[in-house]
Structures are given as C-alpha cells and as structure tokens.
mmCIF file of C-alpha atoms in Angstrom:
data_model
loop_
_atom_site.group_PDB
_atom_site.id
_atom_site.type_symbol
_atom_site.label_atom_id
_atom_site.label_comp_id
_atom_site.label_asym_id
_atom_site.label_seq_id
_atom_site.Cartn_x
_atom_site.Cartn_y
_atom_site.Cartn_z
ATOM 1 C CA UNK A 1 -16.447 -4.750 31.150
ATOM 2 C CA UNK A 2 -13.872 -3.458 28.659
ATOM 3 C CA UNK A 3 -16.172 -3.697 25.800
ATOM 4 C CA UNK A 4 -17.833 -0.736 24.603
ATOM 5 C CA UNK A 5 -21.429 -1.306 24.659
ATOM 6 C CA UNK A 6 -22.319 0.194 21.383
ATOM 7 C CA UNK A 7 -26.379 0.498 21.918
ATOM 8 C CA UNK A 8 -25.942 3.141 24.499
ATOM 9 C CA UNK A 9 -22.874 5.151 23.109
ATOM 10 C CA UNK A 10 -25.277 5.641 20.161
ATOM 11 C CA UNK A 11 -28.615 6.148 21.943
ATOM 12 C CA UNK A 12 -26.378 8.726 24.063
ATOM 13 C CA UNK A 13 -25.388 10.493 20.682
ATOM 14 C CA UNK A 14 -29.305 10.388 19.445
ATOM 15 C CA UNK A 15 -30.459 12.239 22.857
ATOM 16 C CA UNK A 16 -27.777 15.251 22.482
ATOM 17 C CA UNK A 17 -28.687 15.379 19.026
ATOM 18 C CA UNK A 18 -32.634 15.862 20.183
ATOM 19 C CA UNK A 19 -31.342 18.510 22.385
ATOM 20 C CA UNK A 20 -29.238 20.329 19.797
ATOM 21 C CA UNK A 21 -32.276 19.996 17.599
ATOM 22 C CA UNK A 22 -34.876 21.434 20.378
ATOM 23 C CA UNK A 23 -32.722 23.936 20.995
ATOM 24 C CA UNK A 24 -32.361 25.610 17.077
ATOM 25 C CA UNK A 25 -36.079 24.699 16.588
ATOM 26 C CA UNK A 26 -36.772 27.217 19.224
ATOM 27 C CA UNK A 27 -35.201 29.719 16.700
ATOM 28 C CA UNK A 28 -36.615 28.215 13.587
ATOM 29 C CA UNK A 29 -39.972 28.090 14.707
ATOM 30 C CA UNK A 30 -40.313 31.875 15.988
ATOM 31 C CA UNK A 31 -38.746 32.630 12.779
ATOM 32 C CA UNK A 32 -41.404 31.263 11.152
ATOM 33 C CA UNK A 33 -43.997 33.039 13.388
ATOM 34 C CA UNK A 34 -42.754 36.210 12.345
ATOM 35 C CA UNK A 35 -42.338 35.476 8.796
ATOM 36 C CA UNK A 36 -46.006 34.868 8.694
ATOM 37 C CA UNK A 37 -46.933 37.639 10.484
ATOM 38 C CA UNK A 38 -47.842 36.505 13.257
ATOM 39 C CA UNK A 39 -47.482 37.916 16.995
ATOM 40 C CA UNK A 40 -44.912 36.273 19.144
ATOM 41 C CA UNK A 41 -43.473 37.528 22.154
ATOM 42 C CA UNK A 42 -39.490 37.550 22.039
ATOM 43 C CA UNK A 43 -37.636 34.660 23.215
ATOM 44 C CA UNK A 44 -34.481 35.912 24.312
ATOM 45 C CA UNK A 45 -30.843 35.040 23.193
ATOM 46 C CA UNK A 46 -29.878 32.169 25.702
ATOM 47 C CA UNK A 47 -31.719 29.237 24.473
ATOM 48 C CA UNK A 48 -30.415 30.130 21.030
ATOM 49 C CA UNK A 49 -26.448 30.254 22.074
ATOM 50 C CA UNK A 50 -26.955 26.933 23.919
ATOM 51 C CA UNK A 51 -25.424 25.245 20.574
ATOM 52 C CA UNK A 52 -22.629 26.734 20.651
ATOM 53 C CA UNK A 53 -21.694 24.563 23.500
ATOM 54 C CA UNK A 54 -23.783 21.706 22.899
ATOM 55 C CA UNK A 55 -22.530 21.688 18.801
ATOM 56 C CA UNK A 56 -19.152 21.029 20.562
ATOM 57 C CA UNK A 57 -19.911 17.895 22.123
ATOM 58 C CA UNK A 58 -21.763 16.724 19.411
ATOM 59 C CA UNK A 59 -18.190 17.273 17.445
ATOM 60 C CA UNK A 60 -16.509 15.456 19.965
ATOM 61 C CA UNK A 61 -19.275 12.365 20.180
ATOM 62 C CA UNK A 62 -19.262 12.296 16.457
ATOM 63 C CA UNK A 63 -15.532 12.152 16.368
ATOM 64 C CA UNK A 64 -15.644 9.384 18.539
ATOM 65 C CA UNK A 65 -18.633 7.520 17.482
ATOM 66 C CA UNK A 66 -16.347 7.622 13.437
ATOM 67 C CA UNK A 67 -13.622 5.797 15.354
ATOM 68 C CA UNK A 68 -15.828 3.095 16.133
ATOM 69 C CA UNK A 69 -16.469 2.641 12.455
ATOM 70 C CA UNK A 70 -13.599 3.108 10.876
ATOM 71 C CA UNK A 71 -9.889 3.072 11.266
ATOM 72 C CA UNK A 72 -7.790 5.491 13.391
ATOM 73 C CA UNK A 73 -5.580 6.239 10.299
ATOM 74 C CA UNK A 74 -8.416 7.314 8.244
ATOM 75 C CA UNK A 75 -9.883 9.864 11.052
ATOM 76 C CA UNK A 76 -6.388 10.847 11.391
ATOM 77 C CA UNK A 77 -6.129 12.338 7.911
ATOM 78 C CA UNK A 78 -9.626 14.523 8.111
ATOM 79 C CA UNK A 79 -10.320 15.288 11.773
ATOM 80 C CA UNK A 80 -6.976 17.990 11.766
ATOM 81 C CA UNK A 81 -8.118 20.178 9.287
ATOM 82 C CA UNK A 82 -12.234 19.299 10.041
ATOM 83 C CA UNK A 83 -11.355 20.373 13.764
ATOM 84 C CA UNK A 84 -9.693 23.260 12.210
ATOM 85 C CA UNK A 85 -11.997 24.833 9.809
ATOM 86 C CA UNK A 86 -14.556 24.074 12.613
ATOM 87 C CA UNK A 87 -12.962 25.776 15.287
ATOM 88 C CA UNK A 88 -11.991 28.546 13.449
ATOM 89 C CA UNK A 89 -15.732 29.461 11.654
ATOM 90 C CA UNK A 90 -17.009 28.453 15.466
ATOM 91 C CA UNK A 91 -14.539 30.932 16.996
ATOM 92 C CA UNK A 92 -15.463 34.033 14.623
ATOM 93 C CA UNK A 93 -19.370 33.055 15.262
ATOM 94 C CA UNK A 94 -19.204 32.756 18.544
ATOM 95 C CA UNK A 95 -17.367 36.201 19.006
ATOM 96 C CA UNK A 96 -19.968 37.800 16.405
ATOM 97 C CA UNK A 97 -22.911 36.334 19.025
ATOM 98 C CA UNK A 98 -20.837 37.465 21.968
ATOM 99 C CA UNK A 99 -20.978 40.904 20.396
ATOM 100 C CA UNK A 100 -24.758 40.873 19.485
ATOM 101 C CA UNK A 101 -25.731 39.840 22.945
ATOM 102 C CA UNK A 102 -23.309 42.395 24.426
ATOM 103 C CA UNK A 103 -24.651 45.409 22.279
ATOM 104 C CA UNK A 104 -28.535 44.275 22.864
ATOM 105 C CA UNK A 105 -27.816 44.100 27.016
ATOM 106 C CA UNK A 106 -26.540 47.662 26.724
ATOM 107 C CA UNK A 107 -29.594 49.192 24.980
ATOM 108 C CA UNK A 108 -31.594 47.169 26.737
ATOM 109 C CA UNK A 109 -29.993 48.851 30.083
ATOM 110 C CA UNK A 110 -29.638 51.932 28.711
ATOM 111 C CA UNK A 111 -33.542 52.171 28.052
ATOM 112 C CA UNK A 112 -34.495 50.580 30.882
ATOM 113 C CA UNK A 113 -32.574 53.571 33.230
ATOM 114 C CA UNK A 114 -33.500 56.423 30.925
ATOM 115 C CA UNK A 115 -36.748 57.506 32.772
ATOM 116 C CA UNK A 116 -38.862 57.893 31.825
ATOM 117 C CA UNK A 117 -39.865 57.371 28.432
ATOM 118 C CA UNK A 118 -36.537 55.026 27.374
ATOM 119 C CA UNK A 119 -38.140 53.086 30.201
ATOM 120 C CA UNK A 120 -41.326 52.722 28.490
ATOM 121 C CA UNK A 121 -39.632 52.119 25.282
ATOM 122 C CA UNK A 122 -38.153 48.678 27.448
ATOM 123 C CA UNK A 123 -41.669 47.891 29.050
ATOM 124 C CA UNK A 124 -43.105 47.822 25.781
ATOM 125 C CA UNK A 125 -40.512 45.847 23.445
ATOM 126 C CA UNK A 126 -39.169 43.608 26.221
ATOM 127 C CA UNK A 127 -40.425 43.575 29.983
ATOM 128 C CA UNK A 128 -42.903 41.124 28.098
ATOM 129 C CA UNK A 129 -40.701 37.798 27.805
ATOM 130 C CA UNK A 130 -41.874 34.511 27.653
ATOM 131 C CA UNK A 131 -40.478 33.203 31.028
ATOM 132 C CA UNK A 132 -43.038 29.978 30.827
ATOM 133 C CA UNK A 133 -42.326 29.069 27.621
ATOM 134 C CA UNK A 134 -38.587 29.239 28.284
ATOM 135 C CA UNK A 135 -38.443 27.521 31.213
ATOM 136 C CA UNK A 136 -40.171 24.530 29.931
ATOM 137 C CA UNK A 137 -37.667 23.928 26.803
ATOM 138 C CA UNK A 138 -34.794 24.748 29.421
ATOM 139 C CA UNK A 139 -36.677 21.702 31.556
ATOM 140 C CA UNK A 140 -36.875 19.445 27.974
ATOM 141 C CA UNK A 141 -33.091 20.353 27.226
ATOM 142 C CA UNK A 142 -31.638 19.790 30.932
ATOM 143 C CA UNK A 143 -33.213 16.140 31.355
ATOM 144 C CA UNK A 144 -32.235 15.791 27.508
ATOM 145 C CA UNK A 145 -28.518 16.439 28.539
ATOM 146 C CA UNK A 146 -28.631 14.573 32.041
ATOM 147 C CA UNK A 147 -30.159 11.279 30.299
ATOM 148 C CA UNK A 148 -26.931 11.667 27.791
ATOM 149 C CA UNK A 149 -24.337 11.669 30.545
ATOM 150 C CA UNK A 150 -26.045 8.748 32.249
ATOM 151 C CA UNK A 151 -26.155 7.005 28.558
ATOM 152 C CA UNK A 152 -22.457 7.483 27.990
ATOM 153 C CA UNK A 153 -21.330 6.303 31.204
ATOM 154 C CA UNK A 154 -23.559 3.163 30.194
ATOM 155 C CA UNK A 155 -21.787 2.848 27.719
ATOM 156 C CA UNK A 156 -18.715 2.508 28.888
ATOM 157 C CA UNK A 157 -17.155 3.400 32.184
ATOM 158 C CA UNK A 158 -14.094 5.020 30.921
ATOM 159 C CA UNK A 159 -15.848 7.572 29.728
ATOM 160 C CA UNK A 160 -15.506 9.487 32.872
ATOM 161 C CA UNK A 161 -11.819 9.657 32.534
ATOM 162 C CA UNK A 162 -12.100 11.316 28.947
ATOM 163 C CA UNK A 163 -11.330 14.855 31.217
ATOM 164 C CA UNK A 164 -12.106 16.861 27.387
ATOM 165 C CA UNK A 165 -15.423 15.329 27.536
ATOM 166 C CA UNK A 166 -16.526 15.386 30.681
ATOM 167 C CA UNK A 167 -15.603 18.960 31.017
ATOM 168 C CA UNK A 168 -17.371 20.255 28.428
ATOM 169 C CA UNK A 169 -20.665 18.106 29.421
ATOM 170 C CA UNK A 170 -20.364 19.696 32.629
ATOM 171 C CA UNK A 171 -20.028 23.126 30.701
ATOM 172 C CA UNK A 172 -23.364 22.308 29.164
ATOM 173 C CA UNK A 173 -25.265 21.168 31.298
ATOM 174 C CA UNK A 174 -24.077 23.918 34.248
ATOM 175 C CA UNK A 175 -24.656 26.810 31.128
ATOM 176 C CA UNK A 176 -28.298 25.166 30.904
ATOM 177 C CA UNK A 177 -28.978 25.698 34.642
ATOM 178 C CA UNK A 178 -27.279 28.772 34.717
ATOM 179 C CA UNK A 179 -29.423 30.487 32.081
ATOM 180 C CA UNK A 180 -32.499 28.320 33.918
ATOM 181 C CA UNK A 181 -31.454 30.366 37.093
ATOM 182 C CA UNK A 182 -31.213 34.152 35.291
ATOM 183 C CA UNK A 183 -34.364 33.375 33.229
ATOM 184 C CA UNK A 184 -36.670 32.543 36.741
ATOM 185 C CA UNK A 185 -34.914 34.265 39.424
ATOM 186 C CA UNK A 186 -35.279 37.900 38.652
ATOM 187 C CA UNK A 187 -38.532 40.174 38.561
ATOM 188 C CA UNK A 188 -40.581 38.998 35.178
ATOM 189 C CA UNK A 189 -40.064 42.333 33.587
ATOM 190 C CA UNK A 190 -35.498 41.803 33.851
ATOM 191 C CA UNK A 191 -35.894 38.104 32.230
ATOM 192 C CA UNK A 192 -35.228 39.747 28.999
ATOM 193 C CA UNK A 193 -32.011 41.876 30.532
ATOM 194 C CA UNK A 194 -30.817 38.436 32.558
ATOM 195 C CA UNK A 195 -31.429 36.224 29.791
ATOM 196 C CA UNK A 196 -29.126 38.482 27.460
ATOM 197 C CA UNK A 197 -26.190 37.754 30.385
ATOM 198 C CA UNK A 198 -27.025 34.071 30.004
ATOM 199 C CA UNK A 199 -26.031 34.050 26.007
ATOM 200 C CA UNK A 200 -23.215 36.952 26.645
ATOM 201 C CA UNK A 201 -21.609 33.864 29.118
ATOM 202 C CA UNK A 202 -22.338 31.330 26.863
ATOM 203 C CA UNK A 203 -21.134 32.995 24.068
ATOM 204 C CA UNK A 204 -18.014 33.879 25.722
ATOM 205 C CA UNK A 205 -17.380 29.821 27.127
ATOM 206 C CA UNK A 206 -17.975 28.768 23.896
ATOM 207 C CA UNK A 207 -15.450 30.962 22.101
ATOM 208 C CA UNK A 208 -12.916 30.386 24.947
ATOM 209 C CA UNK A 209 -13.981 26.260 24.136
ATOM 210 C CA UNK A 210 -13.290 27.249 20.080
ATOM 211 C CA UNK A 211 -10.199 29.201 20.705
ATOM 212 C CA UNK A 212 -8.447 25.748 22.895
ATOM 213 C CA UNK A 213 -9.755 24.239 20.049
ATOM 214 C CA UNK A 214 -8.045 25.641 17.379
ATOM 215 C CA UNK A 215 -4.801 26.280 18.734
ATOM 216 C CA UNK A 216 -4.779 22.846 19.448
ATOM 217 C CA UNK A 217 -5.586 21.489 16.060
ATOM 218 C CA UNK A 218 -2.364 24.290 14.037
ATOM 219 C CA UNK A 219 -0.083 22.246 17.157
ATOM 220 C CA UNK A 220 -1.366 18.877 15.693
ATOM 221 C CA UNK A 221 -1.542 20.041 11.939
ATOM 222 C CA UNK A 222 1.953 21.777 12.826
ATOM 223 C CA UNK A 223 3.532 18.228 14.625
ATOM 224 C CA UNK A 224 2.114 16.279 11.913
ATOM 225 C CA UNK A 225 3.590 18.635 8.844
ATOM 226 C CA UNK A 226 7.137 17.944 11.329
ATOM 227 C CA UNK A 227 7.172 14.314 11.537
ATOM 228 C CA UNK A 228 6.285 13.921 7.671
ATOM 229 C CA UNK A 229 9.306 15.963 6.687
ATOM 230 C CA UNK A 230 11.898 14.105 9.589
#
C-alpha cells in the first residue's frame, strides 16, 4: 500500500493536462474565429483565467511526477530558480489579468447604468453572451478536474496529506464552480458583467497562489545560498 502506483499518478497528470488544454483552446479557437472574420459572440474572461490556477497544479504534478524519474538532488538544483522565474512572470501576469478584468467590469457597469444610450451600447456589445456554450466547457472542465482528484488519490493515498496540493485542487475545482454559479445564476443579459467577477477572483487567487510562491522559493534560494557558504 506504500507503493506509488505509477499508472494512475500519470493518467491523473494526462486528465489536468486535457483540462488545461480545453481551457486555452477556448481562447485559441475564438481567436481564430475572429481572425477569419467570422462572427462569434464573446466568451467572457473566466474560462480563460482558469489556467492561472490550474497551470499551478500542473507545476506542482510535474514537479512531482520529475521526482519519480530522477533523483532528488538533481530537482533540487533547477526547481529553486524554475519555481522562481515561474512565480515571478506568473505573479506580474496574473496582476496584469486582474487589472484587465477589473477595468472591463467597470465599463461594462458604467454602460450598463448610463441610461439610456450607454445602456444600449452594453445590450449590443455584451448582454449577448454565450451562457450555453460556457456552461458546457465549465461541465467538460469540472468532471475533467474531479476525475484527477479521484486519479491521484488512486494513486496513492498519501496524497491527501500533501496540504499544498490538496489546497490548491480544492482552489480549482471550487473557482470552476464558482464561475459555473456567476455564469448561470444571473439574468442572461449580466452573464457577461458576472462572468468578469469570476476572472477578477480568479485572477486575484491566483496571484495571491504566485505571490506564496515566490516568497517561498527567495527563502529556499536564500537558505540554500546560507548553508553553501557555512
């Protein structure tokens, strides 16, 4: 029962990865649409921020996964500054998202109370949101995330005493209902308003997540530097 049963710990790591993928391919693919010309409706910001959380515990399940293969001395010399560089990039991305969402909730507000024509300004470039469409990859990405908890604890029981990971799967996967709940709860015509909240929260967890992060890595880069000089 001590044995990690490898099969599952990477099957677990496949499924996130599907969900990380289904997540940016939302992006990618409107992209695309527009690039072409084509007429898309928008699809919000909340999907799209869901990496920033779920790119995290990739990290983590990568990290882990590379001490499976190799030694703990050679992860030790890379995953200090890795972690580093990572967290710090992450951080300053995940404030510049926090900021985008933030400024496109206020005019988004600001339109929709400015009767009356800043409120037909709203109707017409966002009352029209794709709430179907959204719900559905939210449905995809939640069972993704719930068959990648079960996976890992499949693979070994111990799992569930890892607290960093088990927080921040619980981070994910509550984020994913969360922006499930804003996207379906209000009237059709506020998704677009709501959804913007979603990503604003995630944006903010995940640079809280980034900013742990990082001042944990300069402690361990910082202890390390210490010990090699005593």
């Amino acid at each position: 029962m001590d044995r990690l049963r490898a099969p599952f710990f990477w099957l677990a790591g496949f499924v996130l990865l599907v969900a990380l993928l289904v997540e940016c391919a939302s992006a990618f693919v409107l992209d695309a649409v527009h690039q072409a010309g084509l007429e898309a409706s928008t699809p919000g910001l909340g999907i799209r921020y869901l990496p920033v959380l779920d790119g995290l515990l990739l990290y983590t399940v990568l990290l882990m996964g590379l001490g499976i293969l190799l030694s703990r001395s050679v992860i030790g010399r890379v995953q200090g500054i890795v972690t580093l560089v990572i967290a710090f990039f992450g951080l300053l991305g995940a404030i510049v998202m926090a900021l985008a969402a933030l400024g496109l909730l206020i005019l988004m507000i600001t339109l929709l109370v400015a009767v009356p024509f800043g409120t037909i300004a709203y109707f017409v470039a966002f009352a029209d949101f794709p709430t179907g469409a959204a719900t559905a990859t939210l449905g995809l990405i939640l069972i993704l995330k719930i068959a990648f908890c079960i996976l890992l604890i499949l693979a070994h029981e111990r799992f569930l005493q890892n607290k960093g990971i088990v927080i921040l799967s619980a981070v994910s996967v509550g984020a994913t209902l969360l922006l499930a709940f804003l996207i379906d709860f209000p009237p059709g015509f506020l998704a677009s308003i709501t959804d913007a909240i979603g990503a604003l929260i995630i944006a903010i967890v995940g640079a809280i997540w980034l900013l742990i992060l990082l001042i944990g890595s300069l402690l361990a880069m910082i202890s390390a530097v210490r010990t090699v000089r005593v």
